[in-house]
mmCIF file of C-alpha atoms in Angstrom:
data_model
loop_
_atom_site.group_PDB
_atom_site.id
_atom_site.type_symbol
_atom_site.label_atom_id
_atom_site.label_comp_id
_atom_site.label_asym_id
_atom_site.label_seq_id
_atom_site.Cartn_x
_atom_site.Cartn_y
_atom_site.Cartn_z
ATOM 1 C CA ALA I 1 28.133 -50.776 3.865
ATOM 2 C CA VAL I 2 25.088 -49.239 5.529
ATOM 3 C CA VAL I 3 25.392 -46.039 7.521
ATOM 4 C CA SER I 4 25.489 -46.806 11.223
ATOM 5 C CA THR I 5 24.298 -44.386 13.868
ATOM 6 C CA GLN I 6 27.178 -45.418 16.094
ATOM 7 C CA SER I 7 29.890 -44.339 13.642
ATOM 8 C CA THR I 8 31.768 -41.105 14.204
ATOM 9 C CA GLY I 9 32.224 -38.233 11.784
ATOM 10 C CA THR I 10 29.813 -36.216 9.683
ATOM 11 C CA SER I 11 27.729 -37.718 6.906
ATOM 12 C CA ASN I 12 28.062 -36.376 3.408
ATOM 13 C CA LEU I 13 24.666 -35.406 2.002
ATOM 14 C CA HIS I 14 25.800 -36.270 -1.503
ATOM 15 C CA CYS I 15 27.325 -39.684 -0.834
ATOM 16 C CA LEU I 16 24.019 -41.174 -2.002
ATOM 17 C CA ASP I 17 24.869 -40.358 -5.630
ATOM 18 C CA ASN I 18 27.096 -43.424 -5.756
ATOM 19 C CA GLU I 19 24.826 -46.367 -6.427
ATOM 20 C CA MET I 20 27.236 -48.772 -4.733
ATOM 21 C CA ALA I 21 27.563 -46.670 -1.579
ATOM 22 C CA ARG I 22 24.591 -48.240 0.238
ATOM 23 C CA PRO I 23 23.207 -51.183 -1.729
ATOM 24 C CA GLN I 24 21.761 -53.259 1.124
ATOM 25 C CA VAL I 25 19.783 -52.635 4.308
ATOM 26 C CA SER I 26 19.615 -55.098 7.186
ATOM 27 C CA ILE I 27 16.310 -56.300 8.661
ATOM 28 C CA HIS I 28 15.422 -56.629 12.339
ATOM 29 C CA GLY I 29 13.488 -59.682 13.448
ATOM 30 C CA CYS I 30 10.008 -58.927 14.756
ATOM 31 C CA GLU I 31 10.360 -61.208 17.789
ATOM 32 C CA ASP I 32 13.702 -60.339 19.386
ATOM 33 C CA GLY I 33 14.783 -57.331 17.297
ATOM 34 C CA ALA I 34 18.050 -58.996 16.271
ATOM 35 C CA LEU I 35 19.400 -58.510 12.749
ATOM 36 C CA ILE I 36 18.507 -61.442 10.514
ATOM 37 C CA SER I 37 20.496 -62.779 7.586
ATOM 38 C CA ARG I 38 18.077 -61.490 4.944
ATOM 39 C CA GLN I 39 18.706 -58.012 3.509
ATOM 40 C CA LEU I 40 16.852 -55.605 1.237
ATOM 41 C CA ALA I 41 18.087 -53.432 -1.606
ATOM 42 C CA LEU I 42 17.994 -49.725 -0.834
ATOM 43 C CA PRO I 43 15.130 -48.073 -2.786
ATOM 44 C CA ALA I 44 15.987 -45.292 -5.223
ATOM 45 C CA ILE I 45 14.102 -42.697 -3.180
ATOM 46 C CA PHE I 46 16.943 -42.685 -0.635
ATOM 47 C CA LYS I 47 19.255 -41.291 -3.329
ATOM 48 C CA ALA I 48 17.014 -38.288 -3.952
ATOM 49 C CA PRO I 49 18.540 -34.831 -3.440
ATOM 50 C CA ILE I 50 17.917 -33.302 -0.025
ATOM 51 C CA ARG I 51 16.403 -29.846 -0.456
ATOM 52 C CA PRO I 52 15.504 -28.111 2.830
ATOM 53 C CA ASP I 53 14.242 -25.081 0.908
ATOM 54 C CA VAL I 54 11.693 -27.133 -1.043
ATOM 55 C CA VAL I 55 10.615 -29.030 2.069
ATOM 56 C CA HIS I 56 10.109 -25.836 4.076
ATOM 57 C CA PHE I 57 8.131 -24.155 1.270
ATOM 58 C CA VAL I 58 5.828 -27.135 0.699
ATOM 59 C CA HIS I 59 5.333 -27.751 4.417
ATOM 60 C CA SER I 60 4.450 -24.139 5.215
ATOM 61 C CA ASN I 61 1.847 -24.137 2.441
ATOM 62 C CA ILE I 62 0.149 -27.498 2.878
ATOM 63 C CA ALA I 63 0.039 -26.971 6.649
ATOM 64 C CA LYS I 64 -2.461 -24.199 5.971
ATOM 65 C CA ASN I 65 -4.956 -26.547 4.343
ATOM 66 C CA HIS I 66 -6.534 -27.785 7.567
ATOM 67 C CA ARG I 67 -7.330 -24.338 8.921
ATOM 68 C CA GLN I 68 -10.907 -23.411 9.692
ATOM 69 C CA ALA I 69 -12.363 -20.029 8.823
ATOM 70 C CA TYR I 70 -12.828 -17.480 11.591
ATOM 71 C CA ALA I 71 -14.090 -13.908 11.663
ATOM 72 C CA VAL I 72 -15.527 -11.357 14.051
ATOM 73 C CA SER I 73 -19.223 -10.563 13.981
ATOM 74 C CA LYS I 74 -20.246 -8.299 11.152
ATOM 75 C CA ALA I 75 -22.160 -6.069 13.593
ATOM 76 C CA ALA I 76 -19.440 -5.945 16.261
ATOM 77 C CA GLY I 77 -18.659 -2.367 17.318
ATOM 78 C CA HIS I 78 -21.648 -0.925 15.444
ATOM 79 C CA GLN I 79 -24.424 -2.001 17.799
ATOM 80 C CA THR I 80 -25.037 1.514 19.062
ATOM 81 C CA SER I 81 -26.515 4.724 17.701
ATOM 82 C CA ALA I 82 -23.747 7.274 17.166
ATOM 83 C CA GLU I 83 -23.168 10.301 14.989
ATOM 84 C CA SER I 84 -20.367 12.821 14.644
ATOM 85 C CA TRP I 85 -20.855 16.251 16.241
ATOM 86 C CA GLY I 86 -19.165 17.826 13.268
ATOM 87 C CA THR I 87 -16.791 20.771 13.426
ATOM 88 C CA GLY I 88 -16.845 23.868 15.591
ATOM 89 C CA ARG I 89 -17.137 22.200 19.001
ATOM 90 C CA ALA I 90 -13.437 21.708 19.694
ATOM 91 C CA VAL I 91 -13.719 17.898 19.750
ATOM 92 C CA ALA I 92 -12.673 15.188 17.356
ATOM 93 C CA ARG I 93 -15.042 14.347 14.546
ATOM 94 C CA ILE I 94 -15.342 10.679 15.567
ATOM 95 C CA PRO I 95 -18.964 9.461 15.835
ATOM 96 C CA ARG I 96 -20.282 9.895 19.388
ATOM 97 C CA VAL I 97 -23.037 8.067 21.261
ATOM 98 C CA ARG I 98 -26.341 9.920 21.415
ATOM 99 C CA GLY I 99 -28.397 10.743 24.486
ATOM 100 C CA GLY I 100 -27.547 11.945 27.972
ATOM 101 C CA GLY I 101 -27.769 11.021 31.637
ATOM 102 C CA THR I 102 -25.082 8.336 31.430
ATOM 103 C CA HIS I 103 -21.322 8.094 31.035
ATOM 104 C CA ARG I 104 -21.762 6.395 27.703
ATOM 105 C CA SER I 105 -23.431 9.370 26.020
ATOM 106 C CA GLY I 106 -20.928 11.519 24.185
ATOM 107 C CA GLN I 107 -18.264 8.790 24.106
ATOM 108 C CA GLY I 108 -16.586 7.952 20.787
ATOM 109 C CA ALA I 109 -17.915 4.931 18.952
ATOM 110 C CA TYR I 110 -17.420 2.782 15.833
ATOM 111 C CA GLY I 111 -13.733 3.601 15.298
ATOM 112 C CA ASN I 112 -10.973 1.086 15.952
ATOM 113 C CA MET I 113 -9.358 3.574 18.347
ATOM 114 C CA CYS I 114 -12.519 3.835 20.472
ATOM 115 C CA ARG I 115 -13.560 1.798 23.468
ATOM 116 C CA SER I 116 -16.201 -0.754 22.393
ATOM 117 C CA GLY I 117 -15.478 0.092 18.752
ATOM 118 C CA ARG I 118 -14.852 -2.365 15.933
ATOM 119 C CA MET I 119 -11.398 -3.651 15.056
ATOM 120 C CA PHE I 120 -9.427 -2.257 12.134
ATOM 121 C CA ALA I 121 -10.157 -4.198 8.947
ATOM 122 C CA PRO I 122 -12.577 -6.729 10.503
ATOM 123 C CA THR I 123 -11.677 -10.311 9.601
ATOM 124 C CA LYS I 124 -13.858 -12.081 7.036
ATOM 125 C CA THR I 125 -14.577 -15.749 6.484
ATOM 126 C CA TRP I 126 -13.783 -15.459 2.787
ATOM 127 C CA ARG I 127 -10.074 -14.967 3.386
ATOM 128 C CA LYS I 128 -7.780 -17.166 1.280
ATOM 129 C CA TRP I 129 -7.255 -19.931 3.833
ATOM 130 C CA HIS I 130 -5.905 -22.754 1.680
ATOM 131 C CA ARG I 131 -2.884 -22.988 -0.598
ATOM 132 C CA ARG I 132 -2.388 -25.032 -3.733
ATOM 133 C CA VAL I 133 1.021 -26.657 -4.176
ATOM 134 C CA ASN I 134 2.189 -28.232 -7.408
ATOM 135 C CA ARG I 135 2.135 -32.024 -7.432
ATOM 136 C CA LYS I 136 5.757 -32.321 -8.585
ATOM 137 C CA MET I 137 6.910 -30.034 -5.802
ATOM 138 C CA ARG I 138 4.948 -32.024 -3.211
ATOM 139 C CA ARG I 139 6.496 -35.219 -4.548
ATOM 140 C CA TYR I 140 9.968 -33.633 -4.499
ATOM 141 C CA ALA I 141 9.530 -32.620 -0.848
ATOM 142 C CA ILE I 142 8.419 -36.120 0.199
ATOM 143 C CA CYS I 143 11.389 -37.700 -1.592
ATOM 144 C CA SER I 144 13.781 -35.282 0.128
ATOM 145 C CA ALA I 145 12.237 -35.981 3.521
ATOM 146 C CA VAL I 146 12.506 -39.753 3.068
ATOM 147 C CA ALA I 147 16.117 -39.465 1.878
ATOM 148 C CA ALA I 148 16.975 -37.282 4.894
ATOM 149 C CA SER I 149 15.535 -39.897 7.252
ATOM 150 C CA ALA I 150 18.456 -42.173 6.304
ATOM 151 C CA LEU I 151 21.145 -39.826 7.632
ATOM 152 C CA PRO I 152 21.943 -40.266 11.333
ATOM 153 C CA ALA I 153 23.434 -36.774 11.541
ATOM 154 C CA LEU I 154 20.143 -35.160 10.536
ATOM 155 C CA LEU I 155 18.165 -37.420 12.897
ATOM 156 C CA MET I 156 20.354 -36.463 15.838
ATOM 157 C CA ALA I 157 20.307 -32.807 14.874
ATOM 158 C CA ARG I 158 16.530 -32.943 15.004
ATOM 159 C CA GLY I 159 16.689 -34.352 18.530
ATOM 160 C CA HIS I 160 15.935 -38.042 18.044
ATOM 161 C CA LYS I 161 17.626 -40.538 20.367
ATOM 162 C CA VAL I 162 19.042 -43.075 17.919
ATOM 163 C CA ASP I 163 22.378 -43.805 19.572
ATOM 164 C CA LYS I 164 21.437 -47.447 20.247
ATOM 165 C CA VAL I 165 19.816 -48.096 16.854
ATOM 166 C CA ALA I 166 22.024 -50.387 14.761
ATOM 167 C CA GLU I 167 21.474 -48.567 11.473
ATOM 168 C CA VAL I 168 19.100 -46.335 9.589
ATOM 169 C CA PRO I 169 16.844 -46.804 7.700
ATOM 170 C CA CYS I 170 15.462 -49.093 10.398
ATOM 171 C CA VAL I 171 13.560 -51.992 8.803
ATOM 172 C CA ILE I 172 11.594 -54.615 10.751
ATOM 173 C CA GLU I 173 10.398 -58.002 9.578
ATOM 174 C CA ALA I 174 6.940 -58.173 7.972
ATOM 175 C CA GLY I 175 5.416 -59.994 10.950
ATOM 176 C CA VAL I 176 5.320 -56.750 12.930
ATOM 177 C CA GLU I 177 2.252 -55.700 10.941
ATOM 178 C CA SER I 178 0.309 -58.422 12.772
ATOM 179 C CA PHE I 179 1.114 -57.109 16.263
ATOM 180 C CA THR I 180 -2.011 -56.245 18.249
ATOM 181 C CA LYS I 181 -0.672 -55.682 21.778
ATOM 182 C CA THR I 182 1.195 -52.654 23.053
ATOM 183 C CA LYS I 183 3.366 -54.989 25.151
ATOM 184 C CA GLN I 184 4.697 -56.523 21.938
ATOM 185 C CA ALA I 185 5.455 -53.088 20.507
ATOM 186 C CA VAL I 186 7.298 -51.963 23.642
ATOM 187 C CA THR I 187 9.403 -55.135 23.699
ATOM 188 C CA LEU I 188 10.339 -54.664 20.043
ATOM 189 C CA MET I 189 11.199 -50.986 20.457
ATOM 190 C CA LYS I 190 13.497 -51.804 23.371
ATOM 191 C CA ALA I 191 15.129 -54.620 21.406
ATOM 192 C CA ILE I 192 16.020 -52.442 18.392
ATOM 193 C CA GLY I 193 17.151 -49.509 20.576
ATOM 194 C CA ALA I 194 14.328 -47.126 19.617
ATOM 195 C CA TYR I 195 12.624 -46.940 23.011
ATOM 196 C CA ASP I 196 14.900 -44.095 24.177
ATOM 197 C CA ASP I 197 13.234 -41.862 21.602
ATOM 198 C CA ILE I 198 9.805 -42.815 22.950
ATOM 199 C CA GLU I 199 10.959 -42.064 26.498
ATOM 200 C CA LYS I 200 12.199 -38.667 25.327
ATOM 201 C CA ALA I 201 8.764 -37.874 23.910
ATOM 202 C CA LYS I 202 7.035 -39.116 27.041
ATOM 203 C CA GLU I 203 9.138 -36.922 29.342
ATOM 204 C CA SER I 204 8.557 -33.861 27.159
ATOM 205 C CA ARG I 205 4.789 -33.756 27.772
ATOM 206 C CA LYS I 206 3.976 -30.360 29.264
ATOM 207 C CA VAL I 207 0.994 -28.059 29.671
ATOM 208 C CA ARG I 208 0.791 -25.702 26.716
ATOM 209 C CA THR I 209 1.563 -22.050 27.303
ATOM 210 C CA GLY I 210 -1.101 -19.595 26.228
ATOM 211 C CA VAL I 211 -4.817 -19.775 25.721
ATOM 212 C CA GLY I 212 -4.624 -23.002 23.687
ATOM 213 C CA LYS I 213 -4.737 -25.000 26.904
ATOM 214 C CA ILE I 214 -8.477 -24.285 27.175
ATOM 215 C CA ARG I 215 -9.145 -25.093 23.517
ATOM 216 C CA ASN I 216 -8.816 -28.892 23.570
ATOM 217 C CA ARG I 217 -5.032 -28.837 23.063
ATOM 218 C CA ARG I 218 -3.903 -28.645 26.649
ATOM 219 C CA HIS I 219 -0.607 -30.530 26.366
ATOM 220 C CA THR I 220 2.379 -30.410 24.025
ATOM 221 C CA MET I 221 4.790 -33.256 23.345
ATOM 222 C CA ARG I 222 7.854 -33.836 21.166
ATOM 223 C CA LYS I 223 7.715 -36.148 18.167
ATOM 224 C CA GLY I 224 8.910 -39.745 18.480
ATOM 225 C CA PRO I 225 9.433 -42.429 15.814
ATOM 226 C CA LEU I 226 7.314 -42.592 12.673
ATOM 227 C CA VAL I 227 6.175 -46.169 12.016
ATOM 228 C CA ILE I 228 5.438 -46.783 8.325
ATOM 229 C CA TYR I 229 3.517 -49.911 7.345
ATOM 230 C CA LYS I 230 1.801 -51.333 4.263
ATOM 231 C CA GLU I 231 -1.077 -53.451 5.603
ATOM 232 C CA ASP I 232 -2.795 -52.743 8.906
ATOM 233 C CA CYS I 233 -3.249 -56.191 10.400
ATOM 234 C CA GLY I 234 -3.274 -54.774 13.923
ATOM 235 C CA ILE I 235 -0.080 -52.704 13.929
ATOM 236 C CA THR I 236 -1.928 -49.424 14.509
ATOM 237 C CA GLN I 237 -3.639 -50.907 17.526
ATOM 238 C CA ALA I 238 -0.285 -52.056 18.933
ATOM 239 C CA PHE I 239 1.667 -48.822 18.440
ATOM 240 C CA ARG I 240 -0.977 -46.110 18.772
ATOM 241 C CA ASN I 241 -0.679 -45.802 22.560
ATOM 242 C CA LEU I 242 3.097 -45.231 22.620
ATOM 243 C CA PRO I 243 3.940 -41.574 23.385
ATOM 244 C CA GLY I 244 5.131 -39.600 20.391
ATOM 245 C CA VAL I 245 4.711 -42.475 17.912
ATOM 246 C CA THR I 246 2.918 -41.744 14.648
ATOM 247 C CA LEU I 247 1.687 -44.427 12.232
ATOM 248 C CA ILE I 248 1.231 -43.892 8.508
ATOM 249 C CA ASN I 249 0.590 -46.050 5.453
ATOM 250 C CA VAL I 250 3.382 -46.154 2.891
ATOM 251 C CA THR I 251 0.913 -45.369 0.101
ATOM 252 C CA ARG I 252 -0.125 -42.146 1.867
ATOM 253 C CA LEU I 253 3.176 -40.612 2.967
ATOM 254 C CA ASN I 254 2.557 -37.161 4.399
ATOM 255 C CA LEU I 255 5.174 -34.423 4.565
ATOM 256 C CA LEU I 256 3.603 -33.085 7.755
ATOM 257 C CA HIS I 257 4.684 -36.319 9.456
ATOM 258 C CA LEU I 258 7.943 -36.914 7.557
ATOM 259 C CA ALA I 259 9.264 -33.417 8.322
ATOM 260 C CA PRO I 260 7.328 -31.932 11.267
ATOM 261 C CA GLY I 261 7.683 -28.190 11.409
ATOM 262 C CA GLY I 262 9.409 -28.252 8.022
ATOM 263 C CA HIS I 263 12.564 -29.734 9.614
ATOM 264 C CA LEU I 264 14.200 -32.725 7.932
ATOM 265 C CA GLY I 265 15.326 -35.838 9.788
ATOM 266 C CA ARG I 266 12.327 -37.701 11.257
ATOM 267 C CA PHE I 267 13.242 -41.073 12.712
ATOM 268 C CA CYS I 268 11.353 -43.581 10.552
ATOM 269 C CA ILE I 269 10.787 -47.267 11.319
ATOM 270 C CA TRP I 270 9.765 -49.230 8.227
ATOM 271 C CA THR I 271 8.095 -52.586 7.991
ATOM 272 C CA GLU I 272 9.597 -54.947 5.457
ATOM 273 C CA ASN I 273 6.584 -54.790 3.139
ATOM 274 C CA ALA I 274 6.459 -51.000 3.280
ATOM 275 C CA PHE I 275 10.172 -50.781 2.455
ATOM 276 C CA LYS I 276 9.704 -53.027 -0.566
ATOM 277 C CA ALA I 277 6.718 -50.975 -1.729
ATOM 278 C CA LEU I 278 8.837 -47.804 -1.857
ATOM 279 C CA GLY I 279 10.523 -49.046 -5.021
ATOM 280 C CA GLU I 280 7.149 -49.470 -6.723
ATOM 281 C CA ILE I 281 5.625 -46.203 -5.541
ATOM 282 C CA TYR I 282 8.755 -44.150 -6.250
ATOM 283 C CA PRO I 283 10.652 -45.886 -9.099
ATOM 284 C CA SER I 284 14.138 -44.684 -9.984
ATOM 285 C CA ASN I 285 13.119 -43.150 -13.322
ATOM 286 C CA THR I 286 10.751 -40.718 -11.577
ATOM 287 C CA MET I 287 13.163 -39.431 -8.924
ATOM 288 C CA PRO I 288 14.085 -35.732 -8.858
ATOM 289 C CA ARG I 289 17.625 -35.120 -10.023
ATOM 290 C CA ASP I 290 20.436 -33.197 -8.404
ATOM 291 C CA MET I 291 21.090 -29.765 -9.841
ATOM 292 C CA MET I 292 24.784 -30.421 -9.136
ATOM 293 C CA LYS I 293 26.511 -33.770 -8.788
ATOM 294 C CA ASN I 294 29.043 -32.149 -6.470
ATOM 295 C CA ALA I 295 27.752 -29.288 -4.360
ATOM 296 C CA ASP I 296 31.219 -28.202 -3.160
ATOM 297 C CA LEU I 297 31.376 -25.179 -5.443
ATOM 298 C CA THR I 298 34.521 -23.753 -3.843
ATOM 299 C CA ARG I 299 36.431 -26.952 -4.489
ATOM 300 C CA ILE I 300 35.263 -27.006 -8.122
ATOM 301 C CA ILE I 301 36.335 -23.411 -8.780
ATOM 302 C CA ASN I 302 39.724 -23.888 -7.122
ATOM 303 C CA SER I 303 40.441 -27.178 -8.869
ATOM 304 C CA ASP I 304 43.414 -27.394 -11.255
ATOM 305 C CA GLU I 305 41.164 -28.147 -14.237
ATOM 306 C CA ILE I 306 39.197 -24.919 -13.830
ATOM 307 C CA GLN I 307 42.085 -22.695 -12.794
ATOM 308 C CA ARG I 308 44.078 -23.835 -15.822
ATOM 309 C CA VAL I 309 41.601 -22.340 -18.297
ATOM 310 C CA VAL I 310 40.286 -19.253 -16.510
ATOM 311 C CA ARG I 311 41.736 -15.821 -17.190
ATOM 312 C CA PRO I 312 44.118 -14.380 -14.590
ATOM 313 C CA THR I 313 42.654 -11.947 -12.144
ATOM 314 C CA LYS I 314 42.884 -8.331 -13.143
ATOM 315 C CA ALA I 315 44.486 -5.801 -10.873
ATOM 316 C CA GLN I 316 41.828 -3.627 -9.358
ATOM 317 C CA ARG I 317 42.640 0.017 -9.962
ATOM 318 C CA ARG I 318 40.872 2.209 -7.505
ATOM 319 C CA PRO I 319 39.507 5.458 -8.932
ATOM 320 C CA ALA I 320 41.391 8.544 -7.836
ATOM 321 C CA ILE I 321 39.670 10.659 -5.240
ATOM 322 C CA LYS I 322 39.422 14.302 -6.298
ATOM 323 C CA LYS I 323 40.861 16.603 -3.651
ATOM 324 C CA ASN I 324 40.331 20.306 -3.179
ATOM 325 C CA PRO I 325 43.490 22.285 -4.190
ATOM 326 C CA LEU I 326 42.492 25.133 -1.912
ATOM 327 C CA LYS I 327 42.691 22.801 1.092
ATOM 328 C CA ASN I 328 45.439 20.381 -0.023
ATOM 329 C CA ILE I 329 48.815 22.028 -0.748
ATOM 330 C CA ASN I 330 50.223 18.985 -2.566
ATOM 331 C CA VAL I 331 47.406 19.037 -5.101
ATOM 332 C CA MET I 332 47.829 22.835 -5.488
ATOM 333 C CA VAL I 333 51.583 22.423 -6.146
ATOM 334 C CA ARG I 334 50.830 19.930 -8.942
ATOM 335 C CA LEU I 335 48.506 22.474 -10.505
ATOM 336 C CA ASN I 336 50.662 25.548 -9.774
ATOM 337 C CA PRO I 337 54.347 24.905 -8.911
ATOM 338 C CA TYR I 338 54.758 28.521 -7.786
ATOM 339 C CA ALA I 339 52.150 28.036 -5.029
ATOM 340 C CA LYS I 340 54.773 26.516 -2.725
ATOM 341 C CA ILE I 341 57.062 29.513 -3.035
ATOM 342 C CA ALA I 342 54.185 31.920 -2.589
ATOM 343 C CA LYS I 343 52.961 30.141 0.521
ATOM 344 C CA ARG I 344 56.453 30.129 2.042
ATOM 345 C CA ALA I 345 56.876 33.852 1.286
ATOM 346 C CA ALA I 346 53.527 34.584 2.922
ATOM 347 C CA THR I 347 54.535 32.578 6.006
ATOM 348 C CA LEU I 348 57.890 34.427 6.310
ATOM 349 C CA ALA I 349 56.193 37.796 5.910
ATOM 350 C CA LEU I 350 53.735 36.872 8.672
ATOM 351 C CA LEU I 351 56.565 35.906 11.004
ATOM 352 C CA LYS I 352 58.471 39.125 10.151
ATOM 353 C CA ARG I 353 55.440 41.265 11.016
ATOM 354 C CA ALA I 354 54.907 39.392 14.261
ATOM 355 C CA LYS I 355 58.547 39.895 15.220
ATOM 356 C CA ALA I 356 58.436 43.652 14.406
ATOM 357 C CA ARG I 357 55.225 43.986 16.478
ATOM 358 C CA ALA I 358 56.928 42.293 19.404
ATOM 359 C CA VAL I 359 59.967 44.638 19.231
ATOM 360 C CA ALA I 360 57.757 47.739 19.029
ATOM 361 C CA SER I 361 55.849 46.768 22.146
#
């Protein structure tokens, strides 16, 4: 049985270990969006372990590789003639502007604490802008992201509207790669129940906060479906104008699109040819393996098999706290049994003296 987005209950991240759990995936027709009789075997990549830590690490590093260098001018803050007045004049030894007859003369210069001074540690263009990530780790992250795209719980947690989608992964007949009109794409998205996610992205378009709005990135918008194809016979032209939709070739899967922001669970729509190609690009013998077949460590430790062979728990004996005998009478009595008698005698003598003083007055 294939996981349906309309089923209730939480999905187990490790149910994919069972090879017979999800053997077949249904295909939507490219004309009316209805499920056709033909089915596809689930590629091995969907049984890969889901590792949010690996995905977040790889995403945060490769996202730095499109940055452009920036730096302040090398001469900024030093385009004036200034020299310190030295000691003995009851002023700070910061360099001061020369001359007279203007407010500027005598003002501090050069320092990062001065008006019109340079910044602290001026930025340089030779900063380490890019990051290298191991190929195996990049491959591991992509496999995890693709596997996570098959879990409705993660898709909904990420904010995608997939309530009306019959099942995920969502696979469409190969003819969709020949679509050239946006009208065809809209009709298909409505038929398979994915248009709600596009509407969500469309309604989320807002003017960016901050100065970025004047730097050619005026608007922000949520992510919609990710359409993955194998051959571009017009499909990019048909889908490119839908709000929030991203198109990508199956041979060039990109983690920045599969897990935007480093968050797993992008809603992916596969063409039939792209879905078949996954098995060739990511064969089962190259998949990353789970570190644990069952990640429920508490259940393993508390199982009868483990508890039968482990040693019984030892009683924890707390170390005795040393107390001051001069302040604690019980400790003093243990050290000197006569201390109790002596203290009582001293108390009685004190009371006797107080009583005699009261009678004399």
